[in-house]
Amino acid sequence: MDDLTGTFVRQHERLNEIASVFWRYGFARLADHGQGIPQIASTLLKGRVDDEILRMSSGERLRGALSELGTTWIKFGQMLSLRPDLVGLDVAGELEHLQAHVPADPPGVAQALVESELGGSVNELFGEFDPEPFASGSVAQVHRAALADGTRVAVKVLHDGADRKVLNDLELMHALARYLETHDPEIAQYRPTVLVGEFEQMIRAAIDLSQELSNLQRFQLNFANEPDLLIPTPHPELSRSRVLTMTMLEGATFTDRTGIEAVGWDVDTLVRRATDIYLEMIFRDGIYHADPHPGNFLLPDSQHLALLDFGDIGRVSDLRRRQLESIVIATGTHDVDALTDVIVEMTSPPADTDTAHLRDEIDLWLNRYLLVGVGKLDMAGIINSATELMHANGLVLPADLALLLRVLLHLQGLSRAVGTELRVSELLTPYVNEMMAKRFDPRRVAHQAVRAARDWERLVAQFPQDAQAILAQIRTGSLGVDFRVHDADQRVDQLVDGLIAAASILASAQLVSRRTAPTIAGFSIRG
């Protein structure tokens, strides 16, 4: 029994539950994939879909199905909400409303887990510990507590069995992604195995609170010289993979103009500062808080802004930074060909993509949205139109770039939610200028030239040995090329076999006709 079938057998009850939910929400074609798995999906619902569900949009039905399937699938839907290039703007917009309504664990369960993880009773570990949580999220709940010296702290505790449930669902998700990618060409174009792999990285970080502890420490160092930003201080001695203890931060919420002004903040000043903090994370530090919704901001007073929940973070790699620089330069110089090249590099389009048509659409997008004054730039229009263009042309954004774009979009939405029209694009200007200056810095150009020269030097120095090795393999007939193609129905294998056979015949004819040495009676042995 292969791994795929073994997974389906082990988790047949959960598989049937998933298929039944999708069937009931009108995704019969997706649910029917279960019927191809012998004796696994035997309990699929066969009744009609409710009229009420049929009146829903595709996004609403998908949101309902994922909500019903629980924490892991809700988190997956939240990730898909960041990918309008895959699911389209309408579906992505609907999935943004996904919320996990996970009740708190029964009384005593979280306290028992804290004691088990930290190796002592809460009375010994803390000066106070409230057994009733004041917040409960998708994977964890939070309790008020105090240290022995009276310092107020928040203790974040994973829900009972949350990590086990997530890992089981991940195993099934991987199996379903491999199955669908093999048996459904339409779904395969969205690279479900890659998508699930990206999701696994995100959800594993969410259920390992030790990673959030590391994130808190990293961001505190990054903003050590900016005392107006408050970040919870973790207590490693009272933290483990399923328990995180950190200082308690309290204050007014970042939700409406009246509440902000009551604290003493000027709304425009606050929005500008919050946006600046994010741009510093992205362009200065290369690591950023990836969930800038109003609930993660608190206003302790008129001089400080607090940022909460560092479970989800994004990173800007050196490669992505270089590509962003290339986009900025191509846009600034209206170089459509260069812009098309970097977009193709970033998205790895299907082989049948019409690049000439893609170039024309990028040219139209560039003229419509970017070649205007900075003050008129609309971040929502830029990002939404770009993702629509990607979706229409079968281009898939890298997950890290999709996340970064949605964070920038949420920052502009944050300003609108409190009644101001501050444009993120205006605040981006100094970072763009700095990016351009760095790209054309003579020292950087010289460094790249030296590096390139060294690479060529190594290539030239090694070429005789490499060429000699290749020629030796040709003489002995041991030279070969290893092609690895995933091809369930063997059609690609047959095509490759035919191409190799045809090429071999042509090569043989050339060698024979030219009497290539060594020969016997004028006949080429190699031929």
Short mmCIF file of C-alpha atoms in Angstrom, two decimals:
data_model
loop_
_atom_site.label_atom_id
_atom_site.label_comp_id
_atom_site.label_asym_id
_atom_site.label_seq_id
_atom_site.Cartn_x
_atom_site.Cartn_y
_atom_site.Cartn_z
CA MET A 1 0.00 0.00 0.00
CA ASP A 2 1.54 3.34 -1.04
CA ASP A 3 1.74 6.34 1.31
CA LEU A 4 -1.16 8.09 -0.41
CA THR A 5 -3.58 5.21 0.00
CA GLY A 6 -2.30 4.55 3.51
CA THR A 7 -3.12 8.12 4.53
CA PHE A 8 -6.64 7.84 3.11
CA VAL A 9 -7.20 4.55 4.94
CA ARG A 10 -5.93 5.88 8.27
CA GLN A 11 -8.03 9.01 8.02
CA HIS A 12 -11.08 7.67 6.21
CA GLU A 13 -13.52 9.15 8.72
CA ARG A 14 -12.07 12.65 8.41
CA LEU A 15 -11.88 12.26 4.62
CA ASN A 16 -15.55 11.33 4.45
CA GLU A 17 -16.40 14.30 6.67
CA ILE A 18 -14.49 16.69 4.38
CA ALA A 19 -16.08 15.26 1.24
CA SER A 20 -19.54 15.46 2.81
CA VAL A 21 -19.10 19.12 3.77
CA PHE A 22 -17.91 20.08 0.29
CA TRP A 23 -20.80 18.16 -1.29
CA ARG A 24 -23.33 19.89 0.96
CA TYR A 25 -21.96 23.32 0.04
CA GLY A 26 -22.32 22.68 -3.66
CA PHE A 27 -18.78 21.63 -4.53
CA ALA A 28 -19.92 18.24 -5.81
CA ARG A 29 -17.18 17.95 -8.40
CA LEU A 30 -14.48 18.41 -5.76
CA ALA A 31 -16.21 16.00 -3.36
CA ASP A 32 -16.59 13.41 -6.12
CA HIS A 33 -12.80 12.99 -6.19
CA GLY A 34 -13.33 10.94 -3.07
CA GLN A 35 -15.16 8.29 -5.10
CA GLY A 36 -11.93 7.44 -6.89
CA ILE A 37 -10.47 6.17 -3.63
CA PRO A 38 -11.77 2.61 -3.07
CA GLN A 39 -13.87 2.09 0.05
CA ILE A 40 -12.90 5.48 1.48
CA ALA A 41 -15.56 8.02 0.50
CA SER A 42 -18.58 5.71 0.79
CA THR A 43 -20.58 8.11 2.95
CA LEU A 44 -20.74 11.11 0.59
CA LEU A 45 -24.06 12.88 0.82
CA LYS A 46 -26.20 12.29 -2.27
CA GLY A 47 -29.04 14.74 -1.54
CA ARG A 48 -29.68 18.10 -3.16
CA VAL A 49 -27.82 21.15 -2.02
CA ASP A 50 -30.05 23.48 0.03
CA ASP A 51 -31.60 26.31 -1.97
CA GLU A 52 -30.21 28.78 0.55
CA ILE A 53 -26.67 27.56 -0.13
CA LEU A 54 -27.22 27.61 -3.90
CA ARG A 55 -28.11 31.32 -3.65
CA MET A 56 -24.70 32.04 -2.11
CA SER A 57 -21.71 33.14 -4.19
CA SER A 58 -18.81 30.72 -4.66
CA GLY A 59 -16.80 32.64 -2.07
CA GLU A 60 -19.61 32.50 0.49
CA ARG A 61 -20.07 28.76 -0.01
CA LEU A 62 -16.34 28.13 0.29
CA ARG A 63 -16.18 30.24 3.44
CA GLY A 64 -19.07 28.25 4.94
CA ALA A 65 -17.46 24.91 4.11
CA LEU A 66 -14.07 25.86 5.54
CA SER A 67 -15.66 27.30 8.68
CA GLU A 68 -17.46 24.04 9.29
CA LEU A 69 -14.30 21.96 8.83
CA GLY A 70 -12.54 23.70 11.72
CA THR A 71 -9.29 25.38 12.71
CA THR A 72 -6.84 24.01 10.14
CA TRP A 73 -9.16 24.63 7.21
CA ILE A 74 -10.13 28.07 8.49
CA LYS A 75 -6.44 28.97 8.63
CA PHE A 76 -6.05 27.56 5.10
CA GLY A 77 -8.91 29.78 3.93
CA GLN A 78 -7.29 32.78 5.59
CA MET A 79 -4.11 32.03 3.67
CA LEU A 80 -6.12 31.73 0.41
CA SER A 81 -7.58 35.17 1.13
CA LEU A 82 -4.06 36.46 0.52
CA ARG A 83 -3.99 34.77 -2.91
CA PRO A 84 -6.43 36.55 -5.27
CA ASP A 85 -3.98 35.60 -8.01
CA LEU A 86 -5.15 32.01 -7.42
CA VAL A 87 -8.80 32.26 -6.35
CA GLY A 88 -9.81 35.63 -7.81
CA LEU A 89 -10.65 38.89 -6.04
CA ASP A 90 -14.27 38.00 -5.20
CA VAL A 91 -13.43 34.72 -3.46
CA ALA A 92 -10.38 36.21 -1.74
CA GLY A 93 -12.48 39.09 -0.44
CA GLU A 94 -15.05 36.70 1.00
CA LEU A 95 -12.39 34.53 2.65
CA GLU A 96 -10.99 37.59 4.43
CA HIS A 97 -14.09 37.40 6.66
CA LEU A 98 -13.19 33.91 7.89
CA GLN A 99 -13.03 33.91 11.66
CA ALA A 100 -12.37 30.97 13.91
CA HIS A 101 -15.03 30.82 16.62
CA VAL A 102 -13.17 28.40 18.86
CA PRO A 103 -14.59 28.19 22.39
CA ALA A 104 -12.26 28.11 25.37
CA ASP A 105 -11.22 24.72 26.71
CA PRO A 106 -13.20 23.32 29.67
CA PRO A 107 -12.18 24.74 33.06
CA GLY A 108 -8.89 23.37 34.34
CA VAL A 109 -7.62 22.01 31.01
CA ALA A 110 -5.38 24.98 30.17
CA GLN A 111 -4.09 25.18 33.73
CA ALA A 112 -3.16 21.50 33.64
CA LEU A 113 -1.28 22.01 30.37
CA VAL A 114 0.63 24.99 31.82
CA GLU A 115 1.65 22.92 34.85
CA SER A 116 2.67 19.97 32.68
CA GLU A 117 4.74 22.13 30.30
CA LEU A 118 6.43 24.25 32.98
CA GLY A 119 6.89 21.48 35.56
CA GLY A 120 5.14 22.98 38.58
CA SER A 121 1.81 24.19 39.90
CA VAL A 122 0.52 27.60 38.82
CA ASN A 123 0.63 28.68 42.47
CA GLU A 124 4.38 28.04 42.51
CA LEU A 125 5.02 29.49 39.06
CA PHE A 126 2.92 32.65 39.31
CA GLY A 127 1.81 35.08 41.97
CA GLU A 128 -1.66 34.95 40.38
CA PHE A 129 -3.22 32.91 37.58
CA ASP A 130 -6.78 33.45 36.32
CA PRO A 131 -8.18 30.06 35.24
CA GLU A 132 -10.75 31.82 33.02
CA PRO A 133 -9.27 33.02 29.70
CA PHE A 134 -10.00 36.57 28.56
CA ALA A 135 -9.48 35.70 24.87
CA SER A 136 -9.75 32.56 22.75
CA GLY A 137 -8.44 32.31 19.19
CA SER A 138 -8.14 29.63 16.57
CA VAL A 139 -5.24 27.72 18.13
CA ALA A 140 -4.77 29.21 21.60
CA GLN A 141 -6.41 31.02 24.49
CA VAL A 142 -4.95 33.72 26.75
CA HIS A 143 -5.08 34.00 30.56
CA ARG A 144 -4.31 36.92 32.84
CA ALA A 145 -1.61 36.25 35.43
CA ALA A 146 1.03 37.98 37.55
CA LEU A 147 4.61 37.14 38.43
CA ALA A 148 5.78 36.84 42.02
CA ASP A 149 6.93 40.49 41.95
CA GLY A 150 3.46 41.62 40.80
CA THR A 151 4.31 42.19 37.11
CA ARG A 152 1.16 41.67 35.05
CA VAL A 153 1.59 39.05 32.32
CA ALA A 154 -0.49 37.27 29.67
CA VAL A 155 -0.15 33.50 29.39
CA LYS A 156 -0.96 32.12 25.94
CA VAL A 157 -1.86 28.40 25.96
CA LEU A 158 -2.53 26.12 22.99
CA HIS A 159 -6.01 24.64 22.88
CA ASP A 160 -6.12 21.06 24.08
CA GLY A 161 -5.05 18.77 21.22
CA ALA A 162 -4.80 21.66 18.72
CA ASP A 163 -1.32 20.66 17.58
CA ARG A 164 -2.34 17.01 17.11
CA LYS A 165 -5.46 17.95 15.12
CA VAL A 166 -3.49 20.33 12.92
CA LEU A 167 -0.80 17.74 12.14
CA ASN A 168 -3.44 15.10 11.26
CA ASP A 169 -5.22 17.54 8.96
CA LEU A 170 -1.91 18.50 7.36
CA GLU A 171 -1.18 14.87 6.53
CA LEU A 172 -4.58 14.56 4.88
CA MET A 173 -4.20 17.90 3.06
CA HIS A 174 -0.89 16.77 1.55
CA ALA A 175 -2.44 13.48 0.44
CA LEU A 176 -5.46 15.22 -1.11
CA ALA A 177 -3.21 17.76 -2.86
CA ARG A 178 -1.09 14.98 -4.40
CA TYR A 179 -4.19 13.05 -5.44
CA LEU A 180 -5.88 16.07 -7.05
CA GLU A 181 -2.68 17.19 -8.75
CA THR A 182 -2.37 13.74 -10.33
CA HIS A 183 -6.00 13.22 -11.35
CA ASP A 184 -7.31 16.71 -12.12
CA PRO A 185 -5.36 18.81 -14.67
CA GLU A 186 -7.57 21.85 -13.99
CA ILE A 187 -6.74 21.84 -10.27
CA ALA A 188 -3.12 20.83 -10.96
CA GLN A 189 -2.42 24.19 -12.64
CA TYR A 190 -2.86 25.86 -9.24
CA ARG A 191 -0.03 23.72 -7.79
CA PRO A 192 -1.94 22.41 -4.76
CA THR A 193 1.08 20.55 -3.38
CA VAL A 194 3.12 23.76 -3.36
CA LEU A 195 0.21 25.65 -1.82
CA VAL A 196 -0.21 23.11 0.98
CA GLY A 197 3.54 23.16 1.57
CA GLU A 198 3.44 26.94 2.02
CA PHE A 199 0.46 26.61 4.33
CA GLU A 200 2.26 23.99 6.42
CA GLN A 201 5.07 26.44 7.19
CA MET A 202 2.53 29.02 8.36
CA ILE A 203 0.37 26.70 10.50
CA ARG A 204 3.35 24.93 12.11
CA ALA A 205 4.62 28.32 13.26
CA ALA A 206 1.18 29.09 14.71
CA ILE A 207 1.12 25.92 16.86
CA ASP A 208 4.71 26.30 18.09
CA LEU A 209 4.67 29.16 20.59
CA SER A 210 8.45 29.00 20.98
CA GLN A 211 8.67 30.52 17.49
CA GLU A 212 6.47 33.42 18.59
CA LEU A 213 8.79 33.93 21.56
CA SER A 214 11.76 34.19 19.17
CA ASN A 215 9.81 36.65 17.02
CA LEU A 216 9.10 38.88 20.03
CA GLN A 217 12.79 38.94 20.95
CA ARG A 218 13.80 39.74 17.36
CA PHE A 219 11.35 42.62 16.95
CA GLN A 220 12.26 44.09 20.34
CA LEU A 221 15.88 44.28 19.20
CA ASN A 222 14.90 45.81 15.84
CA PHE A 223 12.91 48.59 17.55
CA ALA A 224 15.09 49.07 20.65
CA ASN A 225 15.77 52.69 19.65
CA GLU A 226 12.09 53.56 19.06
CA PRO A 227 10.53 53.70 22.54
CA ASP A 228 7.11 54.84 21.30
CA LEU A 229 6.46 51.31 19.95
CA LEU A 230 5.63 48.79 22.67
CA ILE A 231 6.11 45.07 22.02
CA PRO A 232 5.31 42.42 24.66
CA THR A 233 8.41 41.19 26.51
CA PRO A 234 8.53 37.38 26.61
CA HIS A 235 9.54 35.41 29.71
CA PRO A 236 11.49 32.39 28.37
CA GLU A 237 11.69 30.73 31.80
CA LEU A 238 7.86 30.52 31.81
CA SER A 239 7.45 29.55 28.16
CA ARG A 240 7.56 26.34 26.13
CA SER A 241 6.31 25.17 22.73
CA ARG A 242 2.70 25.14 23.98
CA VAL A 243 2.86 27.96 26.54
CA LEU A 244 4.02 31.55 26.06
CA THR A 245 4.28 34.04 28.93
CA MET A 246 4.72 37.73 28.06
CA THR A 247 4.09 41.12 29.60
CA MET A 248 0.48 42.29 29.56
CA LEU A 249 -0.15 45.34 27.37
CA GLU A 250 -3.47 47.15 27.61
CA GLY A 251 -5.02 50.21 26.06
CA ALA A 252 -7.68 51.57 23.71
CA THR A 253 -8.33 49.81 20.42
CA PHE A 254 -7.39 51.14 16.98
CA THR A 255 -10.94 50.95 15.61
CA ASP A 256 -12.59 54.38 15.32
CA ARG A 257 -11.67 58.04 15.20
CA THR A 258 -13.55 58.95 18.38
CA GLY A 259 -11.74 56.35 20.49
CA ILE A 260 -8.33 57.34 19.09
CA GLU A 261 -8.88 61.02 19.79
CA ALA A 262 -10.16 60.24 23.31
CA VAL A 263 -6.73 58.73 24.12
CA GLY A 264 -5.02 61.91 22.89
CA TRP A 265 -3.69 60.77 19.51
CA ASP A 266 -4.17 62.75 16.31
CA VAL A 267 -5.65 60.24 13.85
CA ASP A 268 -3.48 61.18 10.86
CA THR A 269 -0.34 61.18 13.02
CA LEU A 270 -1.18 57.74 14.41
CA VAL A 271 -1.91 56.20 11.01
CA ARG A 272 1.30 57.66 9.58
CA ARG A 273 3.33 56.30 12.51
CA ALA A 274 1.76 52.83 12.29
CA THR A 275 2.46 52.73 8.55
CA ASP A 276 6.04 53.93 9.03
CA ILE A 277 6.62 51.13 11.53
CA TYR A 278 5.54 48.57 8.96
CA LEU A 279 7.61 50.08 6.18
CA GLU A 280 10.65 50.01 8.48
CA MET A 281 10.04 46.33 9.15
CA ILE A 282 9.71 45.54 5.44
CA PHE A 283 12.42 47.68 3.87
CA ARG A 284 14.87 48.17 6.75
CA ASP A 285 14.73 44.87 8.63
CA GLY A 286 13.45 42.42 6.00
CA ILE A 287 11.09 40.84 8.57
CA TYR A 288 7.61 42.13 9.37
CA HIS A 289 4.48 41.52 11.43
CA ALA A 290 2.09 39.93 8.92
CA ASP A 291 -1.29 40.62 10.50
CA PRO A 292 -1.93 44.39 10.69
CA HIS A 293 -5.63 44.31 11.54
CA PRO A 294 -6.97 46.86 14.08
CA GLY A 295 -7.30 44.27 16.85
CA ASN A 296 -3.53 43.85 16.97
CA PHE A 297 -2.94 47.53 17.80
CA LEU A 298 -3.46 49.06 21.25
CA LEU A 299 -3.11 52.67 22.42
CA PRO A 300 -1.87 52.73 26.05
CA ASP A 301 -1.67 56.55 26.01
CA SER A 302 -1.12 59.50 23.69
CA GLN A 303 2.59 58.78 23.27
CA HIS A 304 2.75 55.02 22.73
CA LEU A 305 1.50 52.45 20.23
CA ALA A 306 1.50 48.75 21.14
CA LEU A 307 1.62 45.90 18.63
CA LEU A 308 0.38 42.41 19.56
CA ASP A 309 0.40 38.84 18.20
CA PHE A 310 3.70 37.99 16.55
CA GLY A 311 2.71 34.47 15.54
CA ASP A 312 2.45 35.38 11.84
CA ILE A 313 5.47 37.09 10.30
CA GLY A 314 6.76 37.62 6.78
CA ARG A 315 10.28 37.90 5.43
CA VAL A 316 11.83 39.72 2.48
CA SER A 317 14.69 37.63 1.10
CA ASP A 318 17.67 39.06 -0.78
CA LEU A 319 16.25 37.59 -4.02
CA ARG A 320 12.85 39.17 -3.45
CA ARG A 321 14.47 42.51 -2.55
CA ARG A 322 16.42 42.43 -5.82
CA GLN A 323 13.24 41.64 -7.77
CA LEU A 324 11.35 44.46 -6.06
CA GLU A 325 14.20 46.81 -6.95
CA SER A 326 13.95 45.66 -10.57
CA ILE A 327 10.19 46.31 -10.58
CA VAL A 328 10.71 49.81 -9.17
CA ILE A 329 13.41 50.63 -11.74
CA ALA A 330 11.43 49.19 -14.67
CA THR A 331 8.33 51.11 -13.58
CA GLY A 332 10.24 54.34 -13.08
CA THR A 333 11.80 54.11 -16.54
CA HIS A 334 8.61 52.73 -18.19
CA ASP A 335 10.60 49.72 -19.40
CA VAL A 336 7.76 47.30 -20.16
CA ASP A 337 10.09 44.56 -21.41
CA ALA A 338 12.16 44.62 -18.20
CA LEU A 339 9.01 44.66 -16.08
CA THR A 340 7.60 41.69 -18.01
CA ASP A 341 10.87 39.80 -17.59
CA VAL A 342 10.94 40.20 -13.80
CA ILE A 343 7.25 39.27 -13.47
CA VAL A 344 7.87 36.13 -15.53
CA GLU A 345 10.91 35.36 -13.33
CA MET A 346 8.85 35.72 -10.16
CA THR A 347 5.72 33.82 -11.26
CA SER A 348 7.05 30.92 -13.40
CA PRO A 349 4.13 31.02 -15.89
CA PRO A 350 2.77 27.93 -17.71
CA ALA A 351 4.65 26.87 -20.85
CA ASP A 352 1.76 27.94 -23.10
CA THR A 353 1.64 31.51 -21.78
CA ASP A 354 1.42 34.09 -24.57
CA THR A 355 4.22 36.40 -23.44
CA ALA A 356 3.45 38.97 -26.15
CA HIS A 357 -0.13 39.23 -24.89
CA LEU A 358 1.13 39.35 -21.31
CA ARG A 359 3.49 42.20 -22.21
CA ASP A 360 0.62 44.18 -23.76
CA GLU A 361 -1.52 43.73 -20.64
CA ILE A 362 1.37 44.77 -18.37
CA ASP A 363 1.90 47.85 -20.56
CA LEU A 364 -1.79 48.75 -20.23
CA TRP A 365 -1.70 48.20 -16.45
CA LEU A 366 1.47 50.26 -16.12
CA ASN A 367 -0.04 53.20 -17.98
CA ARG A 368 -3.37 53.03 -16.18
CA TYR A 369 -2.21 52.68 -12.58
CA LEU A 370 1.41 53.70 -12.12
CA LEU A 371 2.32 56.46 -14.54
CA VAL A 372 0.53 59.14 -12.52
CA GLY A 373 1.55 61.51 -9.76
CA VAL A 374 2.48 59.89 -6.45
CA GLY A 375 -0.35 61.69 -4.69
CA LYS A 376 -2.88 60.02 -7.00
CA LEU A 377 -1.59 56.48 -6.56
CA ASP A 378 -4.16 54.11 -5.06
CA MET A 379 -2.56 51.06 -3.43
CA ALA A 380 -5.80 49.07 -3.57
CA GLY A 381 -6.21 49.77 -7.29
CA ILE A 382 -2.60 48.88 -8.04
CA ILE A 383 -2.56 45.60 -6.12
CA ASN A 384 -6.08 44.41 -7.03
CA SER A 385 -5.61 45.14 -10.73
CA ALA A 386 -2.20 43.42 -10.69
CA THR A 387 -3.60 40.27 -9.06
CA GLU A 388 -6.50 40.24 -11.54
CA LEU A 389 -3.95 40.39 -14.35
CA MET A 390 -2.02 37.49 -12.77
CA HIS A 391 -5.17 35.42 -12.28
CA ALA A 392 -6.32 35.98 -15.88
CA ASN A 393 -2.96 34.85 -17.27
CA GLY A 394 -2.46 31.81 -15.04
CA LEU A 395 0.45 33.40 -13.16
CA VAL A 396 1.02 32.36 -9.55
CA LEU A 397 2.69 34.81 -7.19
CA PRO A 398 5.26 33.47 -4.72
CA ALA A 399 3.63 33.14 -1.31
CA ASP A 400 5.97 35.63 0.36
CA LEU A 401 5.25 38.30 -2.25
CA ALA A 402 1.50 37.72 -2.08
CA LEU A 403 1.66 38.18 1.69
CA LEU A 404 3.69 41.39 1.38
CA LEU A 405 1.23 42.89 -1.12
CA ARG A 406 -1.76 42.11 1.08
CA VAL A 407 -0.03 43.65 4.12
CA LEU A 408 0.52 46.88 2.15
CA LEU A 409 -3.12 46.79 1.08
CA HIS A 410 -4.31 46.30 4.67
CA LEU A 411 -2.22 49.28 5.77
CA GLN A 412 -4.14 51.53 3.40
CA GLY A 413 -7.39 49.95 4.61
CA LEU A 414 -6.36 50.71 8.18
CA SER A 415 -6.34 54.44 7.42
CA ARG A 416 -9.73 54.34 5.72
CA ALA A 417 -11.27 52.44 8.65
CA VAL A 418 -10.57 55.39 10.96
CA GLY A 419 -11.70 58.03 8.49
CA THR A 420 -8.51 59.26 6.85
CA GLU A 421 -7.20 58.95 3.29
CA LEU A 422 -3.47 58.69 3.94
CA ARG A 423 -1.93 56.93 0.96
CA VAL A 424 0.69 54.29 1.67
CA SER A 425 2.21 55.02 -1.74
CA GLU A 426 3.22 58.51 -0.56
CA LEU A 427 5.06 57.06 2.45
CA LEU A 428 6.78 54.55 0.17
CA THR A 429 8.56 57.31 -1.76
CA PRO A 430 11.65 57.68 0.51
CA TYR A 431 12.09 53.89 0.63
CA VAL A 432 11.84 53.69 -3.16
CA ASN A 433 14.43 56.47 -3.52
CA GLU A 434 16.73 54.65 -1.10
CA MET A 435 16.21 51.42 -3.01
CA MET A 436 17.17 53.11 -6.29
CA ALA A 437 20.24 54.70 -4.71
CA LYS A 438 21.44 51.36 -3.35
CA ARG A 439 20.93 49.60 -6.69
CA PHE A 440 23.15 52.12 -8.47
CA ASP A 441 25.62 52.69 -5.63
CA PRO A 442 29.11 52.54 -7.27
CA ARG A 443 30.39 50.41 -4.37
CA ARG A 444 27.65 47.87 -4.92
CA VAL A 445 28.21 47.86 -8.67
CA ALA A 446 31.96 47.38 -8.11
CA HIS A 447 31.32 44.57 -5.63
CA GLN A 448 29.06 42.81 -8.15
CA ALA A 449 31.66 43.26 -10.88
CA VAL A 450 34.37 41.72 -8.68
CA ARG A 451 32.06 38.83 -7.81
CA ALA A 452 31.23 38.24 -11.47
CA ALA A 453 34.95 38.34 -12.36
CA ARG A 454 35.70 35.72 -9.71
CA ASP A 455 32.91 33.50 -11.04
CA TRP A 456 34.32 33.77 -14.57
CA GLU A 457 37.82 33.09 -13.25
CA ARG A 458 36.61 29.90 -11.54
CA LEU A 459 34.72 28.86 -14.67
CA VAL A 460 37.75 29.39 -16.93
CA ALA A 461 40.07 27.63 -14.49
CA GLN A 462 37.79 24.59 -14.14
CA PHE A 463 36.69 24.39 -17.78
CA PRO A 464 39.58 22.22 -19.09
CA GLN A 465 39.01 19.61 -16.35
CA ASP A 466 35.24 19.70 -16.82
CA ALA A 467 35.54 19.43 -20.60
CA GLN A 468 38.03 16.56 -20.26
CA ALA A 469 35.63 14.71 -17.94
CA ILE A 470 32.74 15.18 -20.38
CA LEU A 471 34.83 13.99 -23.33
CA ALA A 472 35.95 10.94 -21.34
CA GLN A 473 32.30 10.06 -20.66
CA ILE A 474 31.49 10.50 -24.37
CA ARG A 475 34.36 8.16 -25.34
CA THR A 476 33.23 5.49 -22.89
CA GLY A 477 29.57 5.94 -23.75
CA SER A 478 28.70 6.75 -20.14
CA LEU A 479 27.43 10.32 -20.68
CA GLY A 480 23.74 10.66 -19.91
CA VAL A 481 21.10 13.17 -18.89
CA ASP A 482 18.63 12.34 -16.13
CA PHE A 483 15.08 13.54 -16.89
CA ARG A 484 12.59 13.36 -14.01
CA VAL A 485 9.00 14.03 -15.05
CA HIS A 486 5.90 13.26 -12.93
CA ASP A 487 3.72 11.43 -15.44
CA ALA A 488 1.00 9.21 -14.04
CA ASP A 489 -0.40 8.02 -17.42
CA GLN A 490 3.06 7.56 -19.06
CA ARG A 491 2.20 9.87 -21.97
CA VAL A 492 5.21 12.09 -21.38
CA ASP A 493 7.41 8.99 -21.07
CA GLN A 494 6.21 7.79 -24.47
CA LEU A 495 6.77 11.21 -26.01
CA VAL A 496 10.28 11.47 -24.57
CA ASP A 497 11.07 7.92 -25.74
CA GLY A 498 9.97 8.84 -29.24
CA LEU A 499 12.03 12.03 -29.28
CA ILE A 500 15.13 10.22 -28.01
CA ALA A 501 14.68 7.44 -30.56
CA ALA A 502 14.28 9.94 -33.41
CA ALA A 503 17.32 11.93 -32.26
CA SER A 504 19.38 8.73 -31.98
CA ILE A 505 18.45 7.67 -35.52
CA LEU A 506 19.39 11.06 -36.93
CA ALA A 507 22.68 11.11 -35.02
CA SER A 508 23.50 7.59 -36.14
CA ALA A 509 22.81 8.47 -39.77
CA GLN A 510 25.12 11.48 -39.54
CA LEU A 511 27.96 9.44 -38.01
CA VAL A 512 27.59 6.64 -40.59
CA SER A 513 27.36 8.98 -43.58
CA ARG A 514 30.46 10.88 -42.45
CA ARG A 515 32.36 7.65 -41.66
CA THR A 516 33.26 8.98 -38.21
CA ALA A 517 36.25 7.11 -36.68
CA PRO A 518 36.82 4.47 -35.53
CA THR A 519 35.61 2.50 -38.55
CA ILE A 520 35.61 -1.10 -39.79
CA ALA A 521 35.56 -1.52 -43.53
CA GLY A 522 34.58 2.15 -43.82
CA PHE A 523 31.61 1.76 -41.48
CA SER A 524 31.46 4.05 -38.38
CA ILE A 525 31.44 1.99 -35.17
CA ARG A 526 29.99 4.95 -33.24
CA GLY A 527 27.26 5.28 -35.87
#
